[in-house]
Amino acid sequence: MPNLTLIEAVNAAMNFEMSADKNVLVLGEDVGVNGGVFRATDNLQRNFGEMRVIDTPLAESLICGMSIGLAVQGFKPIAEIQFMGFIYAAFDQLICHASRMRNRTRGRLSCPMVLRAPYGGGIRAPEHHSESTEAIFAHVPGIRVVIPSSPARAYGLLLAAIRDPDPVVFLEPKRIYRAQSEMVEDNGVALPLDVCFTLRLGCDLTLISWGAMLKETLEAAEYLAAIGIDAEVIDLASIKPIDKVTILESIQKTGRCVIISEAPKSGSVAAEISAIIAEEGLTSLLAPILRVSGYDTVMPLFKLEQQYLPSVDKIVKAAQHVMEF
Amino acid sequence: MPNLTLIEAVNAAMNFEMSADKNVLVLGEDVGVNGGVFRATDNLQRNFGEMRVIDTPLAESLICGMSIGLAVQGFKPIAEIQFMGFIYAAFDQLICHASRMRNRTRGRLSCPMVLRAPYGGGIRAPEHHSESTEAIFAHVPGIRVVIPSSPARAYGLLLAAIRDPDPVVFLEPKRIYRAQSEMVEDNGVALPLDVCFTLRLGCDLTLISWGAMLKETLEAAEYLAAIGIDAEVIDLASIKPIDKVTILESIQKTGRCVIISEAPKSGSVAAEISAIIAEEGLTSLLAPILRVSGYDTVMPLFKLEQQYLPSVDKIVKAAQHVMEF
Amino acid sequence: MKTIATFSVKYSQSLNPAAELNTSLEQLATAGIHSSDLLDFYQSMLLIRTFDTKAIALQRTGRLGTYPSCLGQEAISTAIGKTMHAEDVFIPGYRDAATLICRGTTMQQILLYWGGDERGMNFTGNNQDLPYNVPIASQCCHSIGIAYAFKLRREPRVAVVVCGDGGTSEGDFYESLNAAGTWQLPVVFVVINNQWAISVPRSKQSGCTTLAQKAIAGGFSGEQVDGNDIIGCHLQLTKAIENARAGNGPHLIEAITYRLSDHTTADDASRYRDADDLQQAWREEPLLRLRNLLLNHQLISESQLEAIQSQCNEEVEACVAEYLAYPPQPNSAIFEYMYQQMPCGLKQQLSELETQR
Amino acid sequence: MKTIATFSVKYSQSLNPAAELNTSLEQLATAGIHSSDLLDFYQSMLLIRTFDTKAIALQRTGRLGTYPSCLGQEAISTAIGKTMHAEDVFIPGYRDAATLICRGTTMQQILLYWGGDERGMNFTGNNQDLPYNVPIASQCCHSIGIAYAFKLRREPRVAVVVCGDGGTSEGDFYESLNAAGTWQLPVVFVVINNQWAISVPRSKQSGCTTLAQKAIAGGFSGEQVDGNDIIGCHLQLTKAIENARAGNGPHLIEAITYRLSDHTTADDASRYRDADDLQQAWREEPLLRLRNLLLNHQLISESQLEAIQSQCNEEVEACVAEYLAYPPQPNSAIFEYMYQQMPCGLKQQLSELETQR
Ligand SMILES: Cc1ncc(C[n+]2csc(CCOP(=O)(O)OP(=O)(O)O)c2C)c(N)n1
Ligand SMILES: Cc1ncc(C[n+]2csc(CCOP(=O)(O)OP(=O)(O)O)c2C)c(N)n1
Ligand SMILES: [Mg+2]
Ligand SMILES: [Mg+2]
């Protein structure tokens, strides 16, 4: 069983599925010989040839739009957008077409495609390379949005995304691409979509997060445990649709909730989680639902990005505030 | 004092400001001789010439991107996107550039532009002509998002948007473009941005809505009044930034809240409002915060659109549910 | 300075507005267009014109939503439908009822769509063709994926994608041209230049002398054809499509025509369009010239023409009757096709819809 | 079929890799390029090369973020800076330090930007130039608005916008070409074709024989120039810019050069690029040929060359020292420039940041 980093797990999942299913294709900028700027597609072109691992011209709308054309023809394209900051030109194709093909044609045509993109801050990257705008995608009916937070979940969730009959936006937390290795069996076993993963059981409060911020969230939970606060930690994983059941059950148990994400606060996915609880779990609540998040500002250039990103300390303080309420 | 419909008020505001400020320009598809497909720009080209009222080639990214170029050069472009369903190609320019020009250049350059678009359903329009995706814009730091709900507010808010030194997305509820006329003095007086308008005072519960849905919301409030429930009605108006003060004060008074919008429920602006209350007004709450909204589906073609859009009945039921809680 | 590349754009026309053919019927037959084909062309063009007139009437009487007429564009649109093979894939815009009907979409389906019912896009015959496309030029990118699929599977199939003169200003159009040229894909772009993008005339859409020359930016050839001349359209389309099928890469055809109607039933073209221009355009419209050719060469009689018209009327009326009698979709139709498996949250919302109304 | 439009693309070069000039120094002077200009060109190109080397060193030692080298592209980038007037507006990409420095941006500012500090884009001299632009080709649309502003105000100014060979595949590039042609705007597009878009070679970016021909899709002319020949670049740019200034509309120049460096300091070009290709490209690089021209014509001596190099070193070192000593921005800098007036909600968040950390 190999020891894989998150980015290696992403690579392994694509490699597995391309071997298993000849209709799986990879396309994007620099995904071929170069293996992607983060090496997510390393060796895929060598293994599966130039026709199945396609270096496209530099055009994001084309990448998404041609994936739609491939998908309606029965292929399963995995398109890479080099950074989430460059995904917006592809948004029109995603919201007007990919997300609607099945609905528009009453099921005659469908769009089984994956749009992968690295996202998030914290790696001292240049401008436009550190954003997390998953909320924008999570508002689009007809797609799924998935974010892994460990090598094993990256492997299992990406396999599920590729096999899913509908379009999936798969966002990879690049800050933890190589942060941790773990044993991942390359056996083609997918994880379920549409469900949260409870990473730590606890009874005092619920911490909900996703992607790279789970690192700080789990650290905060450790710290809280040391001072006698027993936090449950939920990895949202499926950003859309959201698994309300797991979340509401946890809140019913703990009565307290802090949501941690690095996106700008207003209109974030954290808001949706909070609204779900305020709508369907209000009577369990013992304290306000706090959001520890990025600010309603542009992600600053890297000299100040650590000031922008939520810290362990901030999560702990929010948790303490909620406990003391 | 002329009696104006909402669309006429939009026209009057642009006409006023183009007369007052020679740096104000209008651009978009069919905004010239045709006066816009809804006649928002009627007569403007006749009044101000082809150089200031510009029929552009059919290219939304260009429209937004060239507005940025005009704005950094000291003009105040008002760009029209013909329908919100076609705004997505302009999104990249909006999020990567318009919203950031001031921040990126530390104030050296700025982007005083307005991006207008008709939005929302209910007029039996063709596919892609009935969406409301304001939540996507409300998540973008550095812009304002404004939605009027009456002729007078359309006039005053659009003037404010044009004069604002930062980019404003101005979404016009096309369902009520011609639904109602009211006296609007064409005197160039702007309304404030960033504040809600309380349209009806009440003490039992707070109904929050914006755009065309205020019509049904106010009707529901009337109905509720008749059965002894005294609803406060707030027109959000500024979707971003949100005026938390007015909302929280109202909730403090009423303890109950229903948010009405026609956008798909998940990740909507209604979620943000709910999250604000759950975070900063929880102790006032006497009942769950309900969202009466569109579904997490594509807006159906018009045969079924009335099933999709929130009805007065649904609002009333939600209000009753909250009152009985 | 040395010249390192040269390009040219050609124009062709076989049947002019005066119904004069630049060749003989015999030669046309050798080129694959027989008299029976000419009759067939005429019949199809008349059917679509009859349908179009009826659709507008339905809209005016509240029985159809906004409808984009194809009045005046019947030649190029029919030619595409007649030239493509069944196994090819057509990627339409929204003004392409003529092509879709030739390819197997029923008139009922077309009415359903413009009547606000998604079932109109569940094409039955041509079930790999893309549905109607409203966001201008976005369909061009889809044609690249489809043509790539053909190439990857080594299938002798061609993707044919259409857009308007307005559509040639959109980024998606150019990104697609460039990709088609890069990979030498089996795709034919047809730009239906009807001189107008709603109220914007061709001259304000682009500074180019021809729209055909846009293909040069994709690294392949483009040409102009008289789009009101179904014979010329068919001949040039045949070359382009069969070339693409043979693996010789993409091509662009700019078909010069004129939108004789308002943009849609929601538009009033008299606000921005000269009556004289329109008059002139009517003199060049496609049906009349083919009709005159058939009459001049005694390929048809006046009474046969009348019979064809009645037949078209009947066919259209039958379809309209079926459309009007179509049972409505249930409310659940809003939810059913969002995902292959309906997620929990949607099930909850669907049950709210069912119970709360 | 009749030919209705023809187009051609020309190539020009004045100074070849062997340092041979296709004209005499006297004639060059008549064309406006004097020996003093040649020395000035050399000095500027050497300065940017020195700066570039230093920037990479700073990155390697953790004192700068990811940096995109302009090694090999000094000629075209410097020529743009030298040809534009101060009142013109430059719309850069991200590899354009050379042009920006010519226009007044300080090296400290450039280092600040790549060092992760927004103040680097608060250009002082050239304060109407746009800041660095990372989303490929999106800047092209801005150039249209800027050129439109000049035209509307009847100012004799020109917008010059650059993008790479990769950039020519983006929709924004073409939408801008089309708009420039439609309105005959005073804008010059410079495509810096350095043969690579990260790992993607020019041949996989487009099927076009030249990128210059993309201008044909905009309805105006395009040409190729040897982008490593600063003399040819300057001559052709002068014509294009002065033509635009005179109201004769847009033009496109494709400058053929080669990215001698990795894409950025985060890239490893040896993964995808042939060592032989790179060797060949080094033989055609721009500084050496100008240096040899100056030496061959005794316009400079070896010792003067050394003096220039020391001067460049000193200038760069001084700027680096200033950069390294620059006081950091306060945390509030994250919030201060979001809006002209900070909204309440942001004030609340700022005070949270100030108190919670
Ligand atoms: C992306 C997008 N922008 C705007 C519109 C609104 N719109 C519908 S049709 C049209 C004009 C299209 O002109 P053209 O491409 O020439 O096609 P035609 O209508 O003449 O067939 C416009 C602007 C749209 N449907 N999609
Ligand atoms: C819209 C967008 N997509 C992708 C990227 C990532 N990216 C950065 S540079 C680059 C290649 C650009 O190549 P080219 O235009 O030739 O410019 P060069 O780097 O050669 O100067 C890519 C793909 C980006 N910055 N913007
Ligand atoms: Mg047209
Ligand atoms: Mg390049």
Coordinates of N, CA and C in Angstrom, one line a residue, chain B residues 23 25 50-70 72-75 89 92-93 96-97 99 101-109 140-144 164-167 194 240-242 244-245 280, chain D residues 89 113 117-124 126-135 137-139 141-146 148-153 155 157 172 175-176 178-179 182-183 329 333-341 343-345 348:
Chain B
N23 N -18.7 62.7 -18.3 CA -17.9 61.5 -18.3 C -18.8 60.2 -18.2
L25 N -21.0 57.4 -19.6 CA -21.2 56.8 -20.9 C -22.1 55.6 -20.7
E50 N -23.5 59.0 -30.6 CA -23.1 57.6 -30.8 C -21.8 57.3 -30.0
M51 N -21.0 58.4 -29.7 CA -19.8 58.2 -29.0 C -20.0 57.9 -27.5
R52 N -21.0 58.5 -27.0 CA -21.3 58.3 -25.6 C -22.3 57.2 -25.3
V53 N -23.1 56.8 -26.3 CA -24.0 55.7 -26.1 C -23.7 54.7 -27.2
I54 N -23.0 53.7 -26.7 CA -22.2 52.8 -27.6 C -22.8 51.5 -27.8
D55 N -23.2 51.2 -29.1 CA -23.6 49.8 -29.4 C -22.3 49.0 -29.6
T56 N -22.1 48.1 -28.7 CA -20.9 47.3 -28.8 C -21.1 46.0 -29.7
P57 N -20.0 45.4 -30.1 CA -20.1 44.1 -30.7 C -20.7 43.2 -29.6
L58 N -21.2 42.0 -30.0 CA -21.8 41.1 -29.1 C -20.8 40.3 -28.3
A59 N -20.3 40.9 -27.2 CA -19.2 40.2 -26.5 C -19.2 40.8 -25.1
E60 N -19.7 39.9 -24.2 CA -19.9 40.4 -22.8 C -18.6 40.6 -22.0
S61 N -17.6 39.8 -22.3 CA -16.3 40.0 -21.6 C -15.7 41.3 -22.0
L62 N -15.8 41.6 -23.3 CA -15.4 42.9 -23.8 C -16.1 44.0 -23.2
I63 N -17.4 43.9 -23.1 CA -18.2 45.0 -22.5 C -17.7 45.3 -21.1
C64 N -17.5 44.3 -20.3 CA -17.1 44.6 -18.9 C -15.6 45.0 -19.0
G65 N -14.8 44.4 -19.7 CA -13.4 44.7 -19.8 C -13.1 46.1 -20.3
M66 N -13.8 46.5 -21.4 CA -13.6 47.8 -21.9 C -14.1 48.9 -20.9
S67 N -15.2 48.5 -20.2 CA -15.7 49.5 -19.2 C -14.6 49.7 -18.1
I68 N -13.8 48.7 -17.8 CA -12.7 48.9 -16.9 C -11.7 49.9 -17.4
G69 N -11.4 49.7 -18.7 CA -10.4 50.6 -19.4 C -11.0 52.0 -19.4
L70 N -12.2 52.2 -19.7 CA -12.8 53.5 -19.7 C -12.8 54.1 -18.3
V72 N -10.8 53.4 -15.7 CA -9.4 53.9 -15.2 C -9.0 55.1 -15.9
Q73 N -9.6 55.5 -17.0 CA -9.3 56.7 -17.7 C -10.2 57.8 -17.3
G74 N -11.0 57.6 -16.3 CA -11.8 58.7 -15.7 C -13.2 58.8 -16.2
F75 N -13.6 57.9 -17.1 CA -15.0 57.9 -17.4 C -15.8 57.1 -16.4
A89 N -20.0 35.5 -18.8 CA -18.8 35.7 -19.6 C -18.1 37.0 -19.1
D92 N -15.4 37.0 -15.2 CA -13.9 37.0 -15.0 C -13.4 38.5 -14.9
Q93 N -13.8 39.3 -15.8 CA -13.4 40.7 -15.8 C -13.8 41.4 -14.5
C96 N -11.8 39.5 -11.4 CA -10.3 39.6 -11.5 C -9.9 41.1 -11.6
H97 N -10.7 41.9 -12.1 CA -10.2 43.3 -12.4 C -11.0 44.4 -11.8
S99 N -13.3 44.6 -9.6 CA -13.4 44.6 -8.1 C -12.1 44.9 -7.4
M101 N -9.2 46.8 -8.9 CA -8.3 47.8 -9.5 C -7.8 48.7 -8.4
R102 N -8.7 49.2 -7.6 CA -8.3 50.1 -6.5 C -7.3 49.4 -5.5
N103 N -7.6 48.2 -5.1 CA -6.8 47.5 -4.1 C -5.5 47.1 -4.7
R104 N -5.5 46.7 -6.0 CA -4.2 46.2 -6.6 C -3.2 47.4 -6.8
T105 N -3.8 48.6 -7.0 CA -2.9 49.7 -7.3 C -2.8 50.6 -6.1
R106 N -3.2 50.1 -5.0 CA -3.2 51.0 -3.7 C -3.8 52.3 -4.0
G107 N -4.9 52.3 -4.7 CA -5.7 53.5 -4.9 C -5.2 54.4 -6.1
R108 N -4.2 54.0 -6.8 CA -3.7 54.8 -7.9 C -4.8 54.8 -9.0
L109 N -5.4 53.7 -9.3 CA -6.4 53.6 -10.3 C -7.7 53.1 -9.6
V140 N -18.4 38.6 -4.1 CA -17.2 39.1 -4.6 C -16.7 40.4 -3.9
P141 N -15.6 40.3 -3.2 CA -15.1 41.5 -2.4 C -14.8 42.7 -3.4
G142 N -15.1 43.9 -3.0 CA -14.7 45.0 -3.8 C -15.8 45.6 -4.7
I143 N -16.9 44.9 -4.8 CA -18.0 45.5 -5.6 C -19.2 45.7 -4.7
R144 N -20.1 46.5 -5.2 CA -21.4 46.6 -4.6 C -22.5 45.9 -5.5
D164 N -21.1 56.4 -7.5 CA -20.2 55.7 -6.5 C -18.8 55.5 -7.2
P165 N -17.8 55.7 -6.4 CA -16.4 55.6 -6.9 C -16.0 54.2 -7.2
D166 N -16.8 53.2 -6.8 CA -16.4 51.8 -7.0 C -17.4 51.1 -7.9
P167 N -17.0 49.9 -8.4 CA -17.9 49.2 -9.3 C -19.2 48.7 -8.6
D194 N -25.9 50.8 0.6 CA -25.5 50.1 1.8 C -26.5 50.2 2.9
K240 N -25.0 43.8 -1.4 CA -23.6 43.8 -0.9 C -23.1 45.2 -0.9
P241 N -22.5 45.8 0.2 CA -22.5 45.1 1.5 C -23.9 45.1 2.1
I242 N -24.2 44.3 3.0 CA -25.5 44.2 3.7 C -25.5 45.1 4.9
K244 N -26.4 45.3 8.1 CA -26.7 44.4 9.2 C -27.5 45.1 10.3
V245 N -27.2 46.3 10.5 CA -27.8 47.1 11.6 C -29.3 47.1 11.6
E280 N -25.1 37.0 15.1 CA -25.1 38.2 15.9 C -26.5 38.6 16.5
Chain D
V89 N -0.5 54.9 -23.1 CA -0.7 54.0 -21.9 C -0.3 52.6 -22.3
Y113 N 6.3 44.0 -5.9 CA 5.1 43.2 -6.4 C 5.4 41.7 -6.4
D117 N 3.7 42.3 -2.4 CA 3.3 43.5 -1.7 C 2.6 44.4 -2.8
E118 N 1.4 44.7 -2.6 CA 0.6 45.5 -3.5 C 1.2 46.8 -3.9
R119 N 2.0 47.4 -3.0 CA 2.5 48.7 -3.3 C 3.4 48.7 -4.6
G120 N 3.8 47.5 -5.0 CA 4.6 47.5 -6.2 C 3.8 47.9 -7.5
M121 N 2.5 48.0 -7.3 CA 1.7 48.4 -8.5 C 1.2 49.8 -8.4
N122 N 1.7 50.5 -7.4 CA 1.4 51.9 -7.3 C 2.5 52.7 -8.1
F123 N 2.5 52.4 -9.4 CA 3.6 53.0 -10.3 C 3.6 54.6 -10.1
T124 N 4.7 55.1 -10.0 CA 4.8 56.6 -9.8 C 4.9 57.4 -11.0
N126 N 4.9 56.4 -14.6 CA 3.8 56.0 -15.5 C 2.5 55.7 -14.9
N127 N 1.9 56.7 -14.2 CA 0.8 56.4 -13.3 C -0.5 56.2 -14.0
Q128 N -0.6 56.2 -15.3 CA -1.8 55.8 -16.0 C -1.6 54.4 -16.6
D129 N -0.4 53.9 -16.6 CA -0.3 52.5 -17.1 C -1.0 51.5 -16.2
L130 N -1.5 50.5 -16.8 CA -2.2 49.5 -16.0 C -1.2 48.7 -15.2
P131 N -1.6 48.1 -14.1 CA -0.7 47.3 -13.3 C -0.4 45.9 -14.0
Y132 N 0.5 45.2 -13.4 CA 0.8 43.8 -13.9 C -0.6 43.1 -14.1
N133 N -0.6 42.2 -15.1 CA -1.8 41.5 -15.4 C -1.5 40.0 -15.4
V134 N -2.1 39.2 -14.6 CA -1.8 37.8 -14.5 C -2.8 36.9 -15.3
P135 N -4.1 37.2 -15.2 CA -5.1 36.4 -16.0 C -4.9 36.6 -17.5
A137 N -4.4 37.5 -21.1 CA -5.1 38.1 -22.2 C -6.3 39.0 -21.8
S138 N -6.6 38.9 -20.5 CA -7.8 39.7 -20.0 C -7.5 41.2 -20.2
Q139 N -6.2 41.6 -20.1 CA -5.8 43.0 -20.3 C -6.2 43.6 -21.7
C141 N -8.9 43.5 -23.3 CA -10.2 44.3 -23.2 C -10.0 45.6 -22.6
H142 N -9.1 45.7 -21.6 CA -8.9 47.0 -21.0 C -8.3 48.0 -22.0
S143 N -7.4 47.5 -22.8 CA -6.8 48.4 -23.8 C -7.9 49.0 -24.7
I144 N -8.9 48.3 -25.0 CA -10.0 48.8 -25.8 C -10.7 50.0 -25.2
G145 N -11.0 49.9 -23.9 CA -11.6 51.0 -23.2 C -10.7 52.2 -23.1
I146 N -9.4 51.9 -22.9 CA -8.4 53.0 -22.8 C -8.3 53.7 -24.2
Y148 N -10.5 53.7 -26.5 CA -11.8 54.4 -26.8 C -11.8 55.7 -26.1
A149 N -11.3 55.8 -24.9 CA -11.2 57.0 -24.1 C -10.4 58.1 -24.9
F150 N -9.3 57.6 -25.4 CA -8.5 58.6 -26.2 C -9.3 59.1 -27.4
K151 N -9.9 58.2 -28.1 CA -10.6 58.6 -29.3 C -11.8 59.6 -28.9
L152 N -12.5 59.2 -27.9 CA -13.6 60.0 -27.5 C -13.2 61.5 -27.1
R153 N -12.0 61.5 -26.4 CA -11.5 62.8 -26.0 C -10.7 63.5 -27.0
E155 N -7.8 62.8 -28.0 CA -6.4 62.9 -27.6 C -5.5 62.1 -28.5
R157 N -3.2 60.0 -28.4 CA -2.5 59.1 -27.5 C -2.8 57.7 -28.0
D172 N -10.7 36.7 -24.9 CA -10.6 38.1 -24.6 C -9.7 38.8 -25.7
E175 N -11.9 39.1 -28.9 CA -13.0 40.1 -28.7 C -12.4 41.5 -28.8
S176 N -11.2 41.7 -28.3 CA -10.5 43.0 -28.3 C -10.1 43.3 -29.7
N178 N -11.4 42.4 -32.5 CA -12.6 42.7 -33.2 C -13.1 44.1 -32.9
A179 N -13.1 44.4 -31.6 CA -13.6 45.8 -31.2 C -12.6 46.9 -31.7
T182 N -13.5 47.4 -35.3 CA -14.8 47.9 -35.5 C -14.8 49.5 -35.3
W183 N -14.1 49.9 -34.3 CA -14.1 51.3 -34.0 C -12.8 52.0 -34.5
Q329 N 3.8 46.6 5.0 CA 2.5 47.2 5.1 C 1.9 46.8 6.5
A333 N -3.7 47.2 5.7 CA -3.6 47.4 4.3 C -4.4 46.4 3.5
I334 N -4.8 45.3 4.2 CA -5.7 44.3 3.6 C -7.0 45.0 3.2
F335 N -7.4 45.9 4.1 CA -8.8 46.5 4.0 C -8.9 47.8 3.3
E336 N -7.8 48.6 3.4 CA -7.9 50.0 3.1 C -8.3 50.4 1.7
Y337 N -8.0 49.6 0.8 CA -8.2 50.0 -0.6 C -9.3 49.2 -1.3
M338 N -10.2 48.5 -0.5 CA -11.2 47.8 -1.1 C -12.3 48.7 -1.7
Y339 N -12.6 49.7 -1.0 CA -13.6 50.8 -1.5 C -13.0 52.1 -1.1
Q340 N -13.5 53.1 -1.8 CA -13.0 54.5 -1.5 C -13.4 54.8 0.0
Q341 N -14.6 54.5 0.4 CA -15.0 54.6 1.8 C -15.2 53.2 2.3
P343 N -16.8 50.3 4.0 CA -18.2 50.0 4.6 C -18.1 49.5 6.0
C344 N -19.2 49.7 6.8 CA -19.3 49.2 8.2 C -18.8 47.8 8.4
G345 N -19.3 46.9 7.6 CA -18.9 45.5 7.8 C -17.4 45.3 7.7
Q348 N -15.8 46.5 10.8 CA -15.9 45.5 11.9 C -14.9 44.4 11.8

